[in-house]
Structure formats: structure tokens, C-alpha cells
mmCIF file with all atom_site columns, C-alpha atoms in Angstrom:
data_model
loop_
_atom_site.group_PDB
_atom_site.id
_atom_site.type_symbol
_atom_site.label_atom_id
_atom_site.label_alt_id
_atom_site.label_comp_id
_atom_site.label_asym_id
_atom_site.label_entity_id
_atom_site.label_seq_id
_atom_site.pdbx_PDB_ins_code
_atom_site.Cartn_x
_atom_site.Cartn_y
_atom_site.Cartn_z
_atom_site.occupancy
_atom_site.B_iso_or_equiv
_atom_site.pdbx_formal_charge
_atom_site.auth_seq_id
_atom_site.auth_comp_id
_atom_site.auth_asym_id
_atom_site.auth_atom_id
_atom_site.pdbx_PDB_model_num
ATOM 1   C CA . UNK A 1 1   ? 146.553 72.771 -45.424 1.00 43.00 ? 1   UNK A CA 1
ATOM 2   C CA . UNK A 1 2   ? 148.741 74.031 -42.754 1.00 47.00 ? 2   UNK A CA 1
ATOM 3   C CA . UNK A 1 3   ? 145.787 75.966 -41.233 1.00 47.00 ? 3   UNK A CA 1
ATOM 4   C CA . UNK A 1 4   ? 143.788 72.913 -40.882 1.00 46.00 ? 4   UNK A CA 1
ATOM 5   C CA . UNK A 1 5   ? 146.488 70.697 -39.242 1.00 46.00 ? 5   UNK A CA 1
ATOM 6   C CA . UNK A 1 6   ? 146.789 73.778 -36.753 1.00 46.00 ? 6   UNK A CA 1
ATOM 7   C CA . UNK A 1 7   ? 142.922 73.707 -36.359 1.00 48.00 ? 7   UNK A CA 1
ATOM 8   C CA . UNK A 1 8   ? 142.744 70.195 -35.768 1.00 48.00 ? 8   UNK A CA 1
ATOM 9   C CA . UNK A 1 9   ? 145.220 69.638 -33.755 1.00 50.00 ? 9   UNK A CA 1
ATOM 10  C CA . UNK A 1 10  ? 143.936 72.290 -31.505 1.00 51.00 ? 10  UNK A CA 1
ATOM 11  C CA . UNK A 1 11  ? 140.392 71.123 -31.534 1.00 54.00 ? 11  UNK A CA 1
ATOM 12  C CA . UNK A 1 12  ? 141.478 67.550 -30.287 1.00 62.00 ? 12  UNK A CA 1
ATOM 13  C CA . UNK A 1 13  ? 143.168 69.495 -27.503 1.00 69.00 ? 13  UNK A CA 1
ATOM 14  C CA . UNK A 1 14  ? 139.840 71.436 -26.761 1.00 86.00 ? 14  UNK A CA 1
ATOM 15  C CA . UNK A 1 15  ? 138.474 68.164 -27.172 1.00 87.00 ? 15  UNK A CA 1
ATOM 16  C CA . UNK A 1 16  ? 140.529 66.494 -24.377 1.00 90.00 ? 16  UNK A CA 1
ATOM 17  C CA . UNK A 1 17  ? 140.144 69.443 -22.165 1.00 91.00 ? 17  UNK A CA 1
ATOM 18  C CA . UNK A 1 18  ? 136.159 69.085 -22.576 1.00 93.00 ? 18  UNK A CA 1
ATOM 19  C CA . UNK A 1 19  ? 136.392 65.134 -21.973 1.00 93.00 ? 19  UNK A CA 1
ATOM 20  C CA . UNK A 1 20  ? 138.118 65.899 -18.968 1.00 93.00 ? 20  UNK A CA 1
ATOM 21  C CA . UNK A 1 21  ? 135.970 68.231 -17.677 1.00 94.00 ? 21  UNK A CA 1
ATOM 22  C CA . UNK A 1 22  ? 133.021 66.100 -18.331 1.00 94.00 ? 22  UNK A CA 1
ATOM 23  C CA . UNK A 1 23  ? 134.977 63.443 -16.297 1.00 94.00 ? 23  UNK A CA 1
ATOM 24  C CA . UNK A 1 24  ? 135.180 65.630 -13.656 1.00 93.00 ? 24  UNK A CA 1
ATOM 25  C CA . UNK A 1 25  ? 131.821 66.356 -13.544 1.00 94.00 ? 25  UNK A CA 1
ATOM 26  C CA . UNK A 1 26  ? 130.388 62.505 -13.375 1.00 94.00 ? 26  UNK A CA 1
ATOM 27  C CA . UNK A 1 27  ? 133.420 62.408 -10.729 1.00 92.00 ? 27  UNK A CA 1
ATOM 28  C CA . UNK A 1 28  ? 131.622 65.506 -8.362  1.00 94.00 ? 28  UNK A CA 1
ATOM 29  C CA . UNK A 1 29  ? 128.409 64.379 -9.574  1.00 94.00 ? 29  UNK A CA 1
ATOM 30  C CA . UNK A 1 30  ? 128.822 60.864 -8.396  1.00 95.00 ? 30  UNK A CA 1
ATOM 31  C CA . UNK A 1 31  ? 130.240 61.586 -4.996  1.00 94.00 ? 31  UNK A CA 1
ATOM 32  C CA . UNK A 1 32  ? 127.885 64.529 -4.555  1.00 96.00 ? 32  UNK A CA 1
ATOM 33  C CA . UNK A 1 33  ? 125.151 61.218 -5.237  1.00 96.00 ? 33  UNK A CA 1
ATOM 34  C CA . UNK A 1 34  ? 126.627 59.136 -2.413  1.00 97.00 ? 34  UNK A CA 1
ATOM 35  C CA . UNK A 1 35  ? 127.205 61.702 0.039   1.00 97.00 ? 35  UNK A CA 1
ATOM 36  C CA . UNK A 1 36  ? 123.492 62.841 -0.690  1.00 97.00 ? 36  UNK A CA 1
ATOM 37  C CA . UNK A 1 37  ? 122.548 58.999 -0.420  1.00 98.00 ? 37  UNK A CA 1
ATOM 38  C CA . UNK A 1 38  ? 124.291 58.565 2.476   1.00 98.00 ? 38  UNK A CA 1
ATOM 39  C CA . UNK A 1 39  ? 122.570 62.044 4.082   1.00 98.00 ? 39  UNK A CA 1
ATOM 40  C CA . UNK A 1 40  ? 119.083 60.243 3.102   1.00 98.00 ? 40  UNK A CA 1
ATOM 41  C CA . UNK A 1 41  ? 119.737 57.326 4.911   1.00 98.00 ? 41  UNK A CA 1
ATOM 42  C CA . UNK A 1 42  ? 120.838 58.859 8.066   1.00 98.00 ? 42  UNK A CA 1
ATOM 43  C CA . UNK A 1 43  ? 117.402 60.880 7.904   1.00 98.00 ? 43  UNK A CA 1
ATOM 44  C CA . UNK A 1 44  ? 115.293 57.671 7.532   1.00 98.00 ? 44  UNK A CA 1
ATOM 45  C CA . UNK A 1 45  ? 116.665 55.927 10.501  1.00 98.00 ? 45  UNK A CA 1
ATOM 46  C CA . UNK A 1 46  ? 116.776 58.622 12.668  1.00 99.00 ? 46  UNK A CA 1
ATOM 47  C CA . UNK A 1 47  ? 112.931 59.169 11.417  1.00 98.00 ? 47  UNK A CA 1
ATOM 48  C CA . UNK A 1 48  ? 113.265 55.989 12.675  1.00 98.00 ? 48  UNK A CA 1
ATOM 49  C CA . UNK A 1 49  ? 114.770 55.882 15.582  1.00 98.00 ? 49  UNK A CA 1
ATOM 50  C CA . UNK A 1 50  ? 112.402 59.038 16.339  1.00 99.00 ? 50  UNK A CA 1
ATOM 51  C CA . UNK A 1 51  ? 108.970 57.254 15.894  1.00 98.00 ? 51  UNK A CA 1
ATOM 52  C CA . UNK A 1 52  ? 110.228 54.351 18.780  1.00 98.00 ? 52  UNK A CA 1
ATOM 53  C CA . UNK A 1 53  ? 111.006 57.027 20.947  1.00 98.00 ? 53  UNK A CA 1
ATOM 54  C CA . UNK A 1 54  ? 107.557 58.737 20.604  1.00 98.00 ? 54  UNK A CA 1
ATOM 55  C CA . UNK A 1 55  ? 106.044 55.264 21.120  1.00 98.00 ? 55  UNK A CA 1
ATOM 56  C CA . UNK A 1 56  ? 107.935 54.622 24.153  1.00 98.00 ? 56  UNK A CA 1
ATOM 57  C CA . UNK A 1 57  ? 106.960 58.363 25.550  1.00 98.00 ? 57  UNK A CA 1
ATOM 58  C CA . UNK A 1 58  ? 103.373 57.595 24.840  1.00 98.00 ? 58  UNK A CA 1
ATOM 59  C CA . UNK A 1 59  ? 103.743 54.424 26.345  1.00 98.00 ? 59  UNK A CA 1
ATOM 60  C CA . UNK A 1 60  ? 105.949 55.869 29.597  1.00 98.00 ? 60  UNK A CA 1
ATOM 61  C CA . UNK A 1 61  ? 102.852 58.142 30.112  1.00 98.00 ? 61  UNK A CA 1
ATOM 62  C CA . UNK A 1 62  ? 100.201 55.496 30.200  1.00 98.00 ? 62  UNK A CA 1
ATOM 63  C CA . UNK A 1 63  ? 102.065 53.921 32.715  1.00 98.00 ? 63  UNK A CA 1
ATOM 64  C CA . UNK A 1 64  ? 102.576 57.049 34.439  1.00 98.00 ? 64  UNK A CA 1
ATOM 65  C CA . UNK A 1 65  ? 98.657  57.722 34.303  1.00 98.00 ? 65  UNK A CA 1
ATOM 66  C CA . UNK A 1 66  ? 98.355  54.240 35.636  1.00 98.00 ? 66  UNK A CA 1
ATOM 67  C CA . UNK A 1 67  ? 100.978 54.829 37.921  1.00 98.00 ? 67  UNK A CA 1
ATOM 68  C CA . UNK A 1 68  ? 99.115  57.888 39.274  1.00 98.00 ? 68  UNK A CA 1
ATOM 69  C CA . UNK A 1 69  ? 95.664  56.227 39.257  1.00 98.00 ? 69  UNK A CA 1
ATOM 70  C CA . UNK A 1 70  ? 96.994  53.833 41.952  1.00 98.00 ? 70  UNK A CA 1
ATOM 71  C CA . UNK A 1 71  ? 98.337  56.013 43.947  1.00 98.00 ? 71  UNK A CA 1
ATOM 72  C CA . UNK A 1 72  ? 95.069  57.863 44.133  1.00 98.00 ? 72  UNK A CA 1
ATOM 73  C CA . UNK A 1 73  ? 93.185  54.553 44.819  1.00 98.00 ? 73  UNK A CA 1
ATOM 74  C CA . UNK A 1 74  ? 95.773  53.339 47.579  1.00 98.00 ? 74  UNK A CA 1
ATOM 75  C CA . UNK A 1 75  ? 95.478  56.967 49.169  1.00 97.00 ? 75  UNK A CA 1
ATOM 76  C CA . UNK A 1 76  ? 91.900  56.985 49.686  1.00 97.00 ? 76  UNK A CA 1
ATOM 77  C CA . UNK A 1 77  ? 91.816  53.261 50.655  1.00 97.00 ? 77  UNK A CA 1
ATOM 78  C CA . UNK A 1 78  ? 94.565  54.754 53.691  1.00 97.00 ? 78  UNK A CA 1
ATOM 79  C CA . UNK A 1 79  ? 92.297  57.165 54.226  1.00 96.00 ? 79  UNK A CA 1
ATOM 80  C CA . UNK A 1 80  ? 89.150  55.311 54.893  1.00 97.00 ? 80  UNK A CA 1
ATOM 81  C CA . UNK A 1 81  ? 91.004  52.495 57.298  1.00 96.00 ? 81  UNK A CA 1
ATOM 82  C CA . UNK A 1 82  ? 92.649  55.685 58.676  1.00 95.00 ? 82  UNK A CA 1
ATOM 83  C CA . UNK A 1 83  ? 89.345  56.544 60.187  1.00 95.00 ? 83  UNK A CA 1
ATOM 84  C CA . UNK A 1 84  ? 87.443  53.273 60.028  1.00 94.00 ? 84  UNK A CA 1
ATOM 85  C CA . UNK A 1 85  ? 90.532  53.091 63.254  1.00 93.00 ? 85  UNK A CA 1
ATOM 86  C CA . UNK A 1 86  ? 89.651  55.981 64.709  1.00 91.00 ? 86  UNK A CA 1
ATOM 87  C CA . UNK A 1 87  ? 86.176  55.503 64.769  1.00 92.00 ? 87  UNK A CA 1
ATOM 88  C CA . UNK A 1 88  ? 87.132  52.163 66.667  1.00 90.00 ? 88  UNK A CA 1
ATOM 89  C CA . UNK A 1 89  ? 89.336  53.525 68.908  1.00 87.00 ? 89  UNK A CA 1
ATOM 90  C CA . UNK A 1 90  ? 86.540  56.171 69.392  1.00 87.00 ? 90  UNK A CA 1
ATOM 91  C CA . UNK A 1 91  ? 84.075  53.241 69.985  1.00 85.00 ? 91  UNK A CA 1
ATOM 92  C CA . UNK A 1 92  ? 86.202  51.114 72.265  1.00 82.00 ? 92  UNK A CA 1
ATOM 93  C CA . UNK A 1 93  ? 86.557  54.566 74.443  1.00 78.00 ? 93  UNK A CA 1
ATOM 94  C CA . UNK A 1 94  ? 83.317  55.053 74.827  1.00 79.00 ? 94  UNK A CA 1
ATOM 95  C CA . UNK A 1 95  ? 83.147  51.499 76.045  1.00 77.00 ? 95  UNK A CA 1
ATOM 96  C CA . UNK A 1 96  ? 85.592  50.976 78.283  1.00 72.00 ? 96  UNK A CA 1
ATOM 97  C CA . UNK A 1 97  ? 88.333  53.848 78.744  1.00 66.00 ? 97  UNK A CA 1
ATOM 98  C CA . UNK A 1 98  ? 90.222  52.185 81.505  1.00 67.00 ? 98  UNK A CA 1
ATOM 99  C CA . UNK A 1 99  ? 90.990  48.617 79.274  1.00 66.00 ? 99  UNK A CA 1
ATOM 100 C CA . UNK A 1 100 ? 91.384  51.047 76.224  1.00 64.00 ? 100 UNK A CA 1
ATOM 101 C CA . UNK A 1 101 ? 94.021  53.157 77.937  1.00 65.00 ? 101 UNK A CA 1
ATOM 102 C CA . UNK A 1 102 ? 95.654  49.989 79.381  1.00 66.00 ? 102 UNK A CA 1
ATOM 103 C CA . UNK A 1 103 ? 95.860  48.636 75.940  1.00 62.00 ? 103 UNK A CA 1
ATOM 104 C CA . UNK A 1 104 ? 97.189  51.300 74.546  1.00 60.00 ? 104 UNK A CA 1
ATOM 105 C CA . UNK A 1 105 ? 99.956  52.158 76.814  1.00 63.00 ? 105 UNK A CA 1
ATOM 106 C CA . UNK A 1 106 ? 101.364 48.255 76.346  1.00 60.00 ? 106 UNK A CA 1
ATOM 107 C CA . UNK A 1 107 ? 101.087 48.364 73.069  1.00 59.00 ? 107 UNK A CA 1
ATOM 108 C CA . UNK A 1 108 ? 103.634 50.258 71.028  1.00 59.00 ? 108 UNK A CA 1
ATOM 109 C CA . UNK A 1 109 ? 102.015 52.020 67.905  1.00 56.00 ? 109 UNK A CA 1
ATOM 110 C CA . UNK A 1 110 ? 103.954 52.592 64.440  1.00 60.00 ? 110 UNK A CA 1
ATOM 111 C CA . UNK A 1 111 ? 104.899 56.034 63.412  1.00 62.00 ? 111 UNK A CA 1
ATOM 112 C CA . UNK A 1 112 ? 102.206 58.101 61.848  1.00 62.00 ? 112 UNK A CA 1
ATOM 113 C CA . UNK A 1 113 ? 99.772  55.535 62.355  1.00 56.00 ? 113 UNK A CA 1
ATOM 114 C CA . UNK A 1 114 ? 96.798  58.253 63.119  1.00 53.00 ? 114 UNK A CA 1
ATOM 115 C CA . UNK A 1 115 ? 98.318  61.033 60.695  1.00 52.00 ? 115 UNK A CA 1
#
């Protein structure tokens, strides 16, 4: 009889040692499940966070394009009054040089007007 009171008593201390163990196990396993929570939820919003900024790139280069496209058109719009001027400046030479040349000396013209 004395071998079994030494038996039991020592499984119930096995036995505490394995309910603590398993205790600490939920313990890690639980924190390992928030921190692993937490991880997944800082992925999905900067997933998130990641799609608006590919929208707003798209977006930033349609307006660039747009952008661009204007330019183009206002440049070759410059272009053509550039030299619908010169050909009447041309024209009013041919004309009359002398009122021309009179105009043109009393009149002051902007900066890069005819370049």
C-alpha cells in the first residue's frame, strides 16, 4: 500500500506539471493567435491602402496624358498664329514698307514674339 500512495502522489504531481504545461501552451498559443491576427490585419489595410495608391497613380497619369495632350495642342496653335503673323507682316511689307517700318518702330513688341 505504501507503494501506491508513493505512486499516486507522484502521478498527481506529474499531473500538475502536465496541466501546467498545457496552460502554458493555450497561453503561447493564444498570444501567438493575436499577434498573428493583429499581423493579418495590418496586411489587409495596407493591401488597402496600396490599391488607392495605384488608383490615384493611374489616375495622376491620365491627367498627365491629358496634361501633355494640351500642351501639344496649345503648341501647334502658337505655332500656326506664329506664322499666320509673319505671313502678315510679310504681306503688309510688300505693301507698304515705309508705313510698316513706321509702325513698327512706335510700337514696342513683347519678348519672343517672332521666336
Amino acid at each position: 500500500m505504501a507503494g501506491r500512495e508513493g505512486e499516486g502522489g507522484a502521478g498527481g504531481a506529474s499531473g500538475a506539471a502536465k496541466a501546467a504545461h498545457e496552460a502554458f501552451l493555450a497561453a503561447l498559443d493564444e498570444g501567438v493567435s493575436k499577434r498573428l491576427k493583429a499581423k493579418d490585419e495590418e496586411i489587409a489595410r495596407i493591401e488597402k491602402l496600396n490599391w488607392a495608391l495605384e488608383e490615384r497613380i493611374k489616375s495622376l497619369c491620365v491627367d498627365n496624358q491629358v496634361w501633355r495632350d494640351m500642351v501639344q495642342n496649345n503648341e501647334a496653335t502658337t505655332n500656326v498664329l506664329r506664322n499666320n503673323l509673319e505671313q502678315v507682316l510679310s504681306a503688309q511689307m510688300r505693301i507698304d514698307p515705309y508705313i510698316c517700318m513706321s509702325r513698327m518702330t512706335n510700337y514696342s513688341w513683347p519678348k519672343n514674339i517672332l521666336n
